[in-house]
Amino acid sequence: MKKLEKNKVTFITVLCSFLIVLAGITLFTVNAFKEKSLVDTSNTVKEVTLEDTGTKVAIAMAADDNYTYTTLVSITSLMMNSSKDTNYDIYIMVPGKFSKENKEKLLSLHDKYERCHINLINMKDRYKNANAKEHITTPAYYRLSLSSVLPDLEKVIWLDGDTLIFGDLTELYNISMDGYYYKGFLDDNIHGTKDFGIEDDHYICSGVMLVNLEELRQNNMEDKFEKFIKLNNEKLKQHDQTVINVVCADKIGVLPSKYGIFNFDNVEEAKSYALNLIAKNRYSESEITDAYNHPVILHCIRKPWYDINYYHARTWWDYAEKTGYIEEIKAYHKMKF
C-alpha cells in the first residue's frame, strides 16, 4: 500500500512537472507568435508607404548629355510642387552613349525625393537616321516608342525637359483619353502638316502630352510611325511633332491651356496667340489669361538658360539652384548673374 502511495505521489509529481514545462512551452510559443506577429505587422506597415497608398502618376521624358541639367530642373519643380499623396514613376529615355555621370545625376532624384521613382530606359541608337536639325536632337523621337517601351501602362504624361511644373499632375493624368491617341496644348505652327494635306484645328505641341498607350498598341501605331518617317524623312519640318500630328490626325485632342502653355513675354502675347489659332474659340481669353498667370505646366520654348529676362527665367534658375548642381549648370550654359 505504501509503495502504491509512493508511486502515486511520484506520478503526481512527474505530471505536475510535465504540466509546468508544457505551460512554459505554451507561454513561450504564444509570446514568440506575438513577437513574430508584431514583426510581420511592422514590416507590412513599412511596406505600405505612399507608393502603395497614394495616387500613382506615370511620366515619360527623354534626355541626352546636353539635356540632363534641364531634365533635373524640370523634375525638381515637379517634386517640390506636387501633392504629398502623389507618387511619380518617371521613365527617362536616354541614348546608348548616355554618360554614367549623368545617369547618376538623374538616379539621385530617387534618393532625394521618396515619392519619385526614376527609371532609365536605354534607347540605344533608335531613330538615329530620323531627321534631326537645329535644336532638335534624336531623343525627341523617343516619344514615338512609348507604347512598346512601357508595355504595362495604359497611359502616360509626356514632358519635355524644358518644362516647369507648378502643381500636382493627378488631375491631368485622370483626363479621359477615350477615342484619342494624344492630347496636348494647341500649337500655331501648322505648316508642319500642310505638306501632307492636313490643316486642322487641333494641331498640338508634342512637348507636353497625355498619351493613350493602350490605344496606340491596339492599332500598331509605332510601325506606322516608322514607315511614315522612312517615306517622309526630309519633309518632317517639326520632326516628331509632324509625325504625331499627321499620322494621328483623327485622334488628337486638346488639353486645357494650363497644361503646356508657352512662356510668352506677356499676357497680351498669350491672348494674341490664342486668337491666331485656327481654333479661335478653343482657348477663351479668360482661360489663356489664367493659364498664363497660373500655369500648372509651363513649356519654356524661350530658353531660360539663354536669357535671364524671359518670362519665368529667374524662376527656372531658382529651381536650378535647388537641384544641388547650380554651379555646374551656370558653367555649362555660360551664365553669369
mmCIF file of C-alpha atoms in Angstrom:
data_model
loop_
_atom_site.group_PDB
_atom_site.id
_atom_site.type_symbol
_atom_site.label_atom_id
_atom_site.label_comp_id
_atom_site.label_asym_id
_atom_site.label_seq_id
_atom_site.Cartn_x
_atom_site.Cartn_y
_atom_site.Cartn_z
ATOM 1 C CA MET A 1 0.000 0.000 0.000
ATOM 2 C CA LYS A 2 2.816 2.338 0.951
ATOM 3 C CA LYS A 3 4.555 1.502 -2.330
ATOM 4 C CA LEU A 4 1.379 2.286 -4.238
ATOM 5 C CA GLU A 5 1.008 5.618 -2.441
ATOM 6 C CA LYS A 6 4.654 6.367 -3.152
ATOM 7 C CA ASN A 7 4.167 5.594 -6.829
ATOM 8 C CA LYS A 8 1.061 7.762 -6.839
ATOM 9 C CA VAL A 9 2.984 10.675 -5.345
ATOM 10 C CA THR A 10 5.774 10.152 -7.854
ATOM 11 C CA PHE A 11 3.266 10.094 -10.714
ATOM 12 C CA ILE A 12 1.585 13.262 -9.495
ATOM 13 C CA THR A 13 4.973 14.943 -9.114
ATOM 14 C CA VAL A 14 6.000 13.976 -12.646
ATOM 15 C CA LEU A 15 2.626 15.046 -14.013
ATOM 16 C CA CYS A 16 2.871 18.415 -12.314
ATOM 17 C CA SER A 17 6.383 18.862 -13.631
ATOM 18 C CA PHE A 18 5.196 17.967 -17.112
ATOM 19 C CA LEU A 19 2.310 20.428 -16.893
ATOM 20 C CA ILE A 20 4.654 23.156 -15.683
ATOM 21 C CA VAL A 21 7.021 22.507 -18.589
ATOM 22 C CA LEU A 22 4.093 22.358 -21.011
ATOM 23 C CA ALA A 23 2.749 25.648 -19.672
ATOM 24 C CA GLY A 24 6.176 27.185 -20.127
ATOM 25 C CA ILE A 25 6.445 25.931 -23.668
ATOM 26 C CA THR A 26 2.947 27.204 -24.436
ATOM 27 C CA LEU A 27 3.715 30.612 -22.951
ATOM 28 C CA PHE A 28 6.959 30.807 -24.915
ATOM 29 C CA THR A 29 5.164 29.823 -28.102
ATOM 30 C CA VAL A 30 2.427 32.395 -27.580
ATOM 31 C CA ASN A 31 4.953 35.110 -26.836
ATOM 32 C CA ALA A 32 7.042 34.081 -29.818
ATOM 33 C CA PHE A 33 3.943 34.160 -32.008
ATOM 34 C CA LYS A 34 3.067 37.596 -30.682
ATOM 35 C CA GLU A 35 6.598 38.818 -31.354
ATOM 36 C CA LYS A 36 6.529 37.328 -34.831
ATOM 37 C CA SER A 37 3.140 38.890 -35.481
ATOM 38 C CA LEU A 38 4.436 42.256 -34.373
ATOM 39 C CA VAL A 39 7.436 41.919 -36.650
ATOM 40 C CA ASP A 40 5.255 40.925 -39.592
ATOM 41 C CA THR A 41 2.859 43.764 -38.882
ATOM 42 C CA SER A 42 5.734 46.173 -38.608
ATOM 43 C CA ASN A 43 7.129 45.008 -41.933
ATOM 44 C CA THR A 44 3.723 45.380 -43.526
ATOM 45 C CA VAL A 45 3.428 48.903 -42.224
ATOM 46 C CA LYS A 46 6.837 49.728 -43.628
ATOM 47 C CA GLU A 47 5.902 48.325 -46.994
ATOM 48 C CA VAL A 48 2.595 50.190 -47.153
ATOM 49 C CA THR A 49 4.228 53.523 -47.893
ATOM 50 C CA LEU A 50 2.908 56.372 -50.016
ATOM 51 C CA GLU A 51 3.966 54.333 -53.011
ATOM 52 C CA ASP A 52 1.200 51.882 -52.197
ATOM 53 C CA THR A 53 -1.447 54.100 -50.629
ATOM 54 C CA GLY A 54 -1.178 57.306 -52.649
ATOM 55 C CA THR A 55 -2.011 58.177 -56.213
ATOM 56 C CA LYS A 56 0.491 56.954 -58.780
ATOM 57 C CA VAL A 57 1.204 59.024 -61.885
ATOM 58 C CA ALA A 58 3.405 57.865 -64.770
ATOM 59 C CA ILE A 59 5.581 60.387 -66.573
ATOM 60 C CA ALA A 60 7.897 59.879 -69.536
ATOM 61 C CA MET A 61 10.754 62.128 -70.636
ATOM 62 C CA ALA A 62 13.847 61.979 -72.820
ATOM 63 C CA ALA A 63 17.334 63.208 -72.077
ATOM 64 C CA ASP A 64 20.810 63.132 -73.510
ATOM 65 C CA ASP A 65 24.057 64.537 -72.151
ATOM 66 C CA ASN A 66 23.071 68.017 -73.351
ATOM 67 C CA TYR A 67 19.665 67.955 -71.667
ATOM 68 C CA THR A 68 20.454 66.333 -68.339
ATOM 69 C CA TYR A 69 20.503 69.545 -66.327
ATOM 70 C CA THR A 70 17.232 70.826 -67.784
ATOM 71 C CA THR A 71 15.598 67.492 -67.006
ATOM 72 C CA LEU A 72 16.856 67.716 -63.428
ATOM 73 C CA VAL A 73 15.341 71.191 -63.088
ATOM 74 C CA SER A 74 12.011 70.075 -64.518
ATOM 75 C CA ILE A 75 11.704 67.078 -62.176
ATOM 76 C CA THR A 76 12.815 69.178 -59.216
ATOM 77 C CA SER A 77 9.994 71.646 -59.871
ATOM 78 C CA LEU A 78 7.558 68.740 -60.179
ATOM 79 C CA MET A 79 8.516 67.136 -56.888
ATOM 80 C CA MET A 80 8.581 70.410 -54.981
ATOM 81 C CA ASN A 81 5.088 71.391 -56.131
ATOM 82 C CA SER A 82 3.227 68.082 -56.213
ATOM 83 C CA SER A 83 0.846 66.685 -53.632
ATOM 84 C CA LYS A 84 2.408 64.710 -50.791
ATOM 85 C CA ASP A 85 -0.018 61.907 -51.647
ATOM 86 C CA THR A 86 1.115 61.543 -55.249
ATOM 87 C CA ASN A 87 3.880 59.170 -56.311
ATOM 88 C CA TYR A 88 5.591 59.666 -59.638
ATOM 89 C CA ASP A 89 7.024 56.858 -61.727
ATOM 90 C CA ILE A 90 9.295 58.754 -64.094
ATOM 91 C CA TYR A 91 10.641 56.966 -67.153
ATOM 92 C CA ILE A 92 13.561 58.759 -68.778
ATOM 93 C CA MET A 93 14.557 57.536 -72.230
ATOM 94 C CA VAL A 94 18.255 58.013 -72.938
ATOM 95 C CA PRO A 95 20.609 57.158 -75.826
ATOM 96 C CA GLY A 96 23.036 54.258 -75.632
ATOM 97 C CA LYS A 97 26.034 56.553 -75.168
ATOM 98 C CA PHE A 98 24.498 58.452 -72.268
ATOM 99 C CA SER A 99 27.256 59.137 -69.737
ATOM 100 C CA LYS A 100 27.494 57.274 -66.443
ATOM 101 C CA GLU A 101 27.897 60.572 -64.602
ATOM 102 C CA ASN A 102 24.620 61.917 -65.945
ATOM 103 C CA LYS A 103 22.840 58.644 -65.218
ATOM 104 C CA GLU A 104 23.894 59.017 -61.600
ATOM 105 C CA LYS A 105 22.632 62.609 -61.507
ATOM 106 C CA LEU A 106 19.186 61.553 -62.678
ATOM 107 C CA LEU A 107 19.029 58.492 -60.442
ATOM 108 C CA SER A 108 19.956 60.628 -57.427
ATOM 109 C CA LEU A 109 16.471 62.150 -57.622
ATOM 110 C CA HIS A 110 15.106 58.850 -56.354
ATOM 111 C CA ASP A 111 17.086 59.235 -53.134
ATOM 112 C CA LYS A 112 16.283 62.920 -52.798
ATOM 113 C CA TYR A 113 12.505 62.573 -53.144
ATOM 114 C CA GLU A 114 10.874 59.462 -51.687
ATOM 115 C CA ARG A 115 7.829 59.803 -53.968
ATOM 116 C CA CYS A 116 9.976 59.994 -57.103
ATOM 117 C CA HIS A 117 10.902 56.728 -58.797
ATOM 118 C CA ILE A 118 13.378 57.162 -61.642
ATOM 119 C CA ASN A 119 13.631 54.534 -64.359
ATOM 120 C CA LEU A 120 16.225 54.979 -67.119
ATOM 121 C CA ILE A 121 15.428 53.341 -70.453
ATOM 122 C CA ASN A 122 18.316 52.688 -72.832
ATOM 123 C CA MET A 123 17.086 53.514 -76.331
ATOM 124 C CA LYS A 124 20.472 52.550 -77.822
ATOM 125 C CA ASP A 125 20.628 54.002 -81.348
ATOM 126 C CA ARG A 126 16.904 54.043 -82.115
ATOM 127 C CA TYR A 127 15.842 56.766 -84.583
ATOM 128 C CA LYS A 128 19.476 57.543 -85.397
ATOM 129 C CA ASN A 129 18.537 58.128 -89.041
ATOM 130 C CA ALA A 130 15.497 60.307 -88.360
ATOM 131 C CA ASN A 131 15.604 63.919 -89.476
ATOM 132 C CA ALA A 132 17.210 65.936 -86.657
ATOM 133 C CA LYS A 133 18.217 69.522 -87.351
ATOM 134 C CA GLU A 134 18.853 72.762 -85.497
ATOM 135 C CA HIS A 135 17.768 72.446 -81.843
ATOM 136 C CA ILE A 136 16.011 69.104 -82.410
ATOM 137 C CA THR A 137 18.011 66.026 -81.433
ATOM 138 C CA THR A 138 17.333 62.328 -81.907
ATOM 139 C CA PRO A 139 15.873 61.805 -78.390
ATOM 140 C CA ALA A 140 12.935 63.982 -79.461
ATOM 141 C CA TYR A 141 11.729 60.983 -81.461
ATOM 142 C CA TYR A 142 11.856 58.620 -78.495
ATOM 143 C CA ARG A 143 8.310 59.567 -77.509
ATOM 144 C CA LEU A 144 7.088 57.717 -80.596
ATOM 145 C CA SER A 145 8.154 54.439 -78.927
ATOM 146 C CA LEU A 146 6.307 54.879 -75.651
ATOM 147 C CA SER A 147 3.703 52.200 -76.294
ATOM 148 C CA SER A 148 6.361 49.482 -76.665
ATOM 149 C CA VAL A 149 8.895 50.571 -74.051
ATOM 150 C CA LEU A 150 6.130 50.929 -71.439
ATOM 151 C CA PRO A 151 4.081 47.794 -72.212
ATOM 152 C CA ASP A 152 2.368 47.615 -68.823
ATOM 153 C CA LEU A 153 0.983 51.157 -68.778
ATOM 154 C CA GLU A 154 -2.322 52.313 -70.230
ATOM 155 C CA LYS A 155 -1.416 55.988 -70.317
ATOM 156 C CA VAL A 156 1.452 58.335 -69.551
ATOM 157 C CA ILE A 157 2.178 62.050 -69.342
ATOM 158 C CA TRP A 158 4.934 63.171 -71.675
ATOM 159 C CA LEU A 159 7.081 66.122 -70.571
ATOM 160 C CA ASP A 160 9.915 67.766 -72.438
ATOM 161 C CA GLY A 161 12.873 68.682 -70.272
ATOM 162 C CA ASP A 162 12.321 72.413 -70.815
ATOM 163 C CA THR A 163 9.210 72.466 -68.645
ATOM 164 C CA LEU A 164 8.470 73.852 -65.210
ATOM 165 C CA ILE A 165 5.731 72.195 -63.167
ATOM 166 C CA PHE A 166 3.906 74.323 -60.619
ATOM 167 C CA GLY A 167 1.264 71.892 -59.385
ATOM 168 C CA ASP A 168 0.258 68.288 -58.933
ATOM 169 C CA LEU A 169 -0.415 66.353 -62.149
ATOM 170 C CA THR A 170 -3.034 63.891 -60.915
ATOM 171 C CA GLU A 171 -5.897 65.874 -62.453
ATOM 172 C CA LEU A 172 -4.105 65.922 -65.813
ATOM 173 C CA TYR A 173 -3.392 62.199 -65.584
ATOM 174 C CA ASN A 174 -7.058 61.453 -64.965
ATOM 175 C CA ILE A 175 -8.357 63.261 -68.056
ATOM 176 C CA SER A 176 -10.292 60.826 -70.243
ATOM 177 C CA MET A 177 -8.475 59.602 -73.341
ATOM 178 C CA ASP A 178 -11.350 57.616 -74.857
ATOM 179 C CA GLY A 179 -11.069 57.804 -78.630
ATOM 180 C CA TYR A 180 -7.767 59.717 -78.591
ATOM 181 C CA TYR A 181 -4.104 58.814 -79.015
ATOM 182 C CA TYR A 182 -2.763 62.145 -77.779
ATOM 183 C CA LYS A 183 -3.950 65.342 -76.152
ATOM 184 C CA GLY A 184 -1.782 68.441 -75.932
ATOM 185 C CA PHE A 185 -1.528 72.229 -75.914
ATOM 186 C CA LEU A 186 -2.503 73.767 -79.249
ATOM 187 C CA ASP A 187 0.385 74.884 -81.463
ATOM 188 C CA ASP A 188 0.065 77.506 -84.203
ATOM 189 C CA ASN A 189 2.926 76.081 -86.294
ATOM 190 C CA ILE A 190 0.590 74.146 -88.566
ATOM 191 C CA HIS A 191 2.950 74.444 -91.535
ATOM 192 C CA GLY A 192 4.429 71.130 -90.417
ATOM 193 C CA THR A 193 1.377 69.265 -91.691
ATOM 194 C CA LYS A 194 0.443 71.292 -94.779
ATOM 195 C CA ASP A 195 2.780 69.268 -96.994
ATOM 196 C CA PHE A 196 0.626 66.267 -96.171
ATOM 197 C CA GLY A 197 -2.675 67.914 -96.986
ATOM 198 C CA ILE A 198 -3.680 68.382 -93.354
ATOM 199 C CA GLU A 199 -4.753 71.730 -91.936
ATOM 200 C CA ASP A 200 -6.894 71.078 -88.889
ATOM 201 C CA ASP A 201 -7.811 72.963 -85.746
ATOM 202 C CA HIS A 202 -6.220 70.558 -83.283
ATOM 203 C CA TYR A 203 -2.527 70.647 -84.168
ATOM 204 C CA ILE A 204 -0.724 70.149 -80.846
ATOM 205 C CA CYS A 205 2.745 70.740 -79.459
ATOM 206 C CA SER A 206 4.417 67.433 -78.615
ATOM 207 C CA GLY A 207 6.309 68.926 -75.653
ATOM 208 C CA VAL A 208 3.519 68.245 -73.153
ATOM 209 C CA MET A 209 1.037 65.484 -73.913
ATOM 210 C CA LEU A 210 -1.239 62.953 -72.320
ATOM 211 C CA VAL A 211 -0.670 59.716 -74.234
ATOM 212 C CA ASN A 212 -3.048 56.769 -74.615
ATOM 213 C CA LEU A 213 -0.562 53.897 -74.765
ATOM 214 C CA GLU A 214 -3.199 51.178 -74.879
ATOM 215 C CA GLU A 215 -4.890 52.685 -77.934
ATOM 216 C CA LEU A 216 -1.536 53.143 -79.681
ATOM 217 C CA ARG A 217 -0.666 49.497 -79.073
ATOM 218 C CA GLN A 218 -4.025 48.184 -80.238
ATOM 219 C CA ASN A 219 -3.641 49.951 -83.578
ATOM 220 C CA ASN A 220 0.050 49.160 -84.033
ATOM 221 C CA MET A 221 0.886 52.841 -84.379
ATOM 222 C CA GLU A 222 4.631 52.515 -83.830
ATOM 223 C CA ASP A 223 5.017 50.599 -87.083
ATOM 224 C CA LYS A 224 3.024 53.321 -88.816
ATOM 225 C CA PHE A 225 5.295 55.978 -87.324
ATOM 226 C CA GLU A 226 8.428 54.193 -88.552
ATOM 227 C CA LYS A 227 7.057 53.711 -92.053
ATOM 228 C CA PHE A 228 5.987 57.342 -92.192
ATOM 229 C CA ILE A 229 9.460 58.537 -91.165
ATOM 230 C CA LYS A 230 11.165 56.372 -93.807
ATOM 231 C CA LEU A 231 8.902 57.713 -96.533
ATOM 232 C CA ASN A 232 8.934 61.367 -95.459
ATOM 233 C CA ASN A 233 12.152 61.940 -93.519
ATOM 234 C CA GLU A 234 13.147 65.149 -95.324
ATOM 235 C CA LYS A 235 9.657 66.604 -95.028
ATOM 236 C CA LEU A 236 9.498 66.397 -91.248
ATOM 237 C CA LYS A 237 9.653 70.141 -90.617
ATOM 238 C CA GLN A 238 8.783 69.723 -86.974
ATOM 239 C CA HIS A 239 10.221 66.270 -86.639
ATOM 240 C CA ASP A 240 8.389 64.014 -84.151
ATOM 241 C CA GLN A 241 5.645 66.629 -83.823
ATOM 242 C CA THR A 242 4.930 66.392 -87.541
ATOM 243 C CA VAL A 243 4.774 62.600 -87.292
ATOM 244 C CA ILE A 244 2.266 62.673 -84.436
ATOM 245 C CA ASN A 245 0.011 65.329 -85.922
ATOM 246 C CA VAL A 246 -0.099 63.781 -89.396
ATOM 247 C CA VAL A 247 -0.300 60.060 -88.632
ATOM 248 C CA CYS A 248 -2.714 60.533 -85.712
ATOM 249 C CA ALA A 249 -4.669 63.497 -87.083
ATOM 250 C CA ASP A 250 -8.084 61.948 -86.496
ATOM 251 C CA LYS A 251 -7.363 61.010 -82.893
ATOM 252 C CA ILE A 252 -5.741 64.099 -81.400
ATOM 253 C CA GLY A 253 -7.406 66.124 -78.657
ATOM 254 C CA VAL A 254 -6.733 69.344 -76.816
ATOM 255 C CA LEU A 255 -5.588 69.832 -73.227
ATOM 256 C CA PRO A 256 -6.615 72.816 -71.095
ATOM 257 C CA SER A 257 -4.120 75.603 -71.732
ATOM 258 C CA LYS A 258 -2.768 75.480 -68.171
ATOM 259 C CA TYR A 259 -1.081 72.221 -69.149
ATOM 260 C CA GLY A 260 1.661 73.271 -71.528
ATOM 261 C CA ILE A 261 1.211 76.995 -72.139
ATOM 262 C CA PHE A 262 4.361 78.612 -73.555
ATOM 263 C CA ASN A 263 6.409 81.191 -71.652
ATOM 264 C CA PHE A 264 5.163 84.128 -73.701
ATOM 265 C CA ASP A 265 6.742 87.507 -72.943
ATOM 266 C CA ASN A 266 3.485 88.904 -71.573
ATOM 267 C CA VAL A 267 -0.187 88.085 -71.197
ATOM 268 C CA GLU A 268 -1.181 90.147 -74.234
ATOM 269 C CA GLU A 269 1.061 87.987 -76.411
ATOM 270 C CA ALA A 270 -0.572 84.892 -74.926
ATOM 271 C CA LYS A 271 -4.069 86.208 -75.733
ATOM 272 C CA SER A 272 -2.999 87.165 -79.244
ATOM 273 C CA TYR A 273 -1.589 83.695 -79.750
ATOM 274 C CA ALA A 274 -4.917 82.115 -78.805
ATOM 275 C CA LEU A 275 -6.782 84.376 -81.220
ATOM 276 C CA ASN A 276 -4.467 83.432 -84.108
ATOM 277 C CA LEU A 277 -5.088 79.706 -83.747
ATOM 278 C CA ILE A 278 -7.294 78.080 -86.362
ATOM 279 C CA ALA A 279 -9.454 77.008 -83.429
ATOM 280 C CA LYS A 280 -10.013 80.594 -82.323
ATOM 281 C CA ASN A 281 -12.546 79.711 -79.640
ATOM 282 C CA ARG A 282 -10.770 76.682 -78.220
ATOM 283 C CA TYR A 283 -8.941 78.778 -75.637
ATOM 284 C CA SER A 284 -11.026 81.669 -74.339
ATOM 285 C CA GLU A 285 -9.389 84.925 -73.330
ATOM 286 C CA SER A 286 -10.126 84.259 -69.670
ATOM 287 C CA GLU A 287 -8.709 80.719 -69.846
ATOM 288 C CA ILE A 288 -5.500 81.738 -71.575
ATOM 289 C CA THR A 289 -5.052 84.655 -69.154
ATOM 290 C CA ASP A 290 -5.496 82.395 -66.146
ATOM 291 C CA ALA A 291 -3.151 79.800 -67.647
ATOM 292 C CA TYR A 292 -0.518 82.457 -68.263
ATOM 293 C CA ASN A 293 -0.744 83.787 -64.702
ATOM 294 C CA HIS A 294 -1.186 80.413 -63.014
ATOM 295 C CA PRO A 295 0.266 77.650 -65.218
ATOM 296 C CA VAL A 296 0.391 74.094 -63.977
ATOM 297 C CA ILE A 297 2.929 73.173 -66.659
ATOM 298 C CA LEU A 298 4.915 75.943 -68.307
ATOM 299 C CA HIS A 299 6.695 74.977 -71.521
ATOM 300 C CA CYS A 300 9.796 77.158 -71.811
ATOM 301 C CA ILE A 301 10.109 77.460 -75.575
ATOM 302 C CA ARG A 302 12.178 80.578 -74.844
ATOM 303 C CA LYS A 303 15.057 79.003 -73.007
ATOM 304 C CA PRO A 304 15.823 80.428 -69.544
ATOM 305 C CA TRP A 305 19.458 79.415 -69.910
ATOM 306 C CA TYR A 306 19.804 81.714 -72.937
ATOM 307 C CA ASP A 307 18.289 84.868 -71.473
ATOM 308 C CA ILE A 308 17.545 85.600 -67.826
ATOM 309 C CA ASN A 309 14.867 88.114 -68.873
ATOM 310 C CA TYR A 310 12.491 85.597 -70.452
ATOM 311 C CA TYR A 311 9.211 85.030 -68.637
ATOM 312 C CA HIS A 312 9.836 82.797 -65.611
ATOM 313 C CA ALA A 313 13.541 82.513 -66.471
ATOM 314 C CA ARG A 314 14.512 83.561 -62.966
ATOM 315 C CA THR A 315 12.039 81.015 -61.605
ATOM 316 C CA TRP A 316 13.777 78.344 -63.676
ATOM 317 C CA TRP A 317 17.110 79.344 -62.176
ATOM 318 C CA ASP A 318 15.612 79.254 -58.678
ATOM 319 C CA TYR A 319 14.745 75.601 -59.239
ATOM 320 C CA ALA A 320 18.153 75.019 -60.820
ATOM 321 C CA GLU A 321 19.678 76.162 -57.536
ATOM 322 C CA LYS A 322 17.601 73.579 -55.678
ATOM 323 C CA THR A 323 18.981 70.703 -57.771
ATOM 324 C CA GLY A 324 22.335 70.868 -55.974
ATOM 325 C CA TYR A 325 24.139 71.417 -59.291
ATOM 326 C CA ILE A 326 23.720 75.171 -59.698
ATOM 327 C CA GLU A 327 27.387 75.996 -60.278
ATOM 328 C CA GLU A 328 27.695 73.219 -62.861
ATOM 329 C CA ILE A 329 24.539 74.411 -64.610
ATOM 330 C CA LYS A 330 25.707 78.017 -64.719
ATOM 331 C CA ALA A 331 29.100 76.950 -66.053
ATOM 332 C CA TYR A 332 27.554 74.631 -68.663
ATOM 333 C CA HIS A 333 25.299 77.374 -70.019
ATOM 334 C CA LYS A 334 27.916 80.097 -69.561
ATOM 335 C CA MET A 335 25.547 82.163 -67.467
ATOM 336 C CA LYS A 336 26.791 84.901 -65.148
ATOM 337 C CA PHE A 337 24.370 86.810 -62.937
#
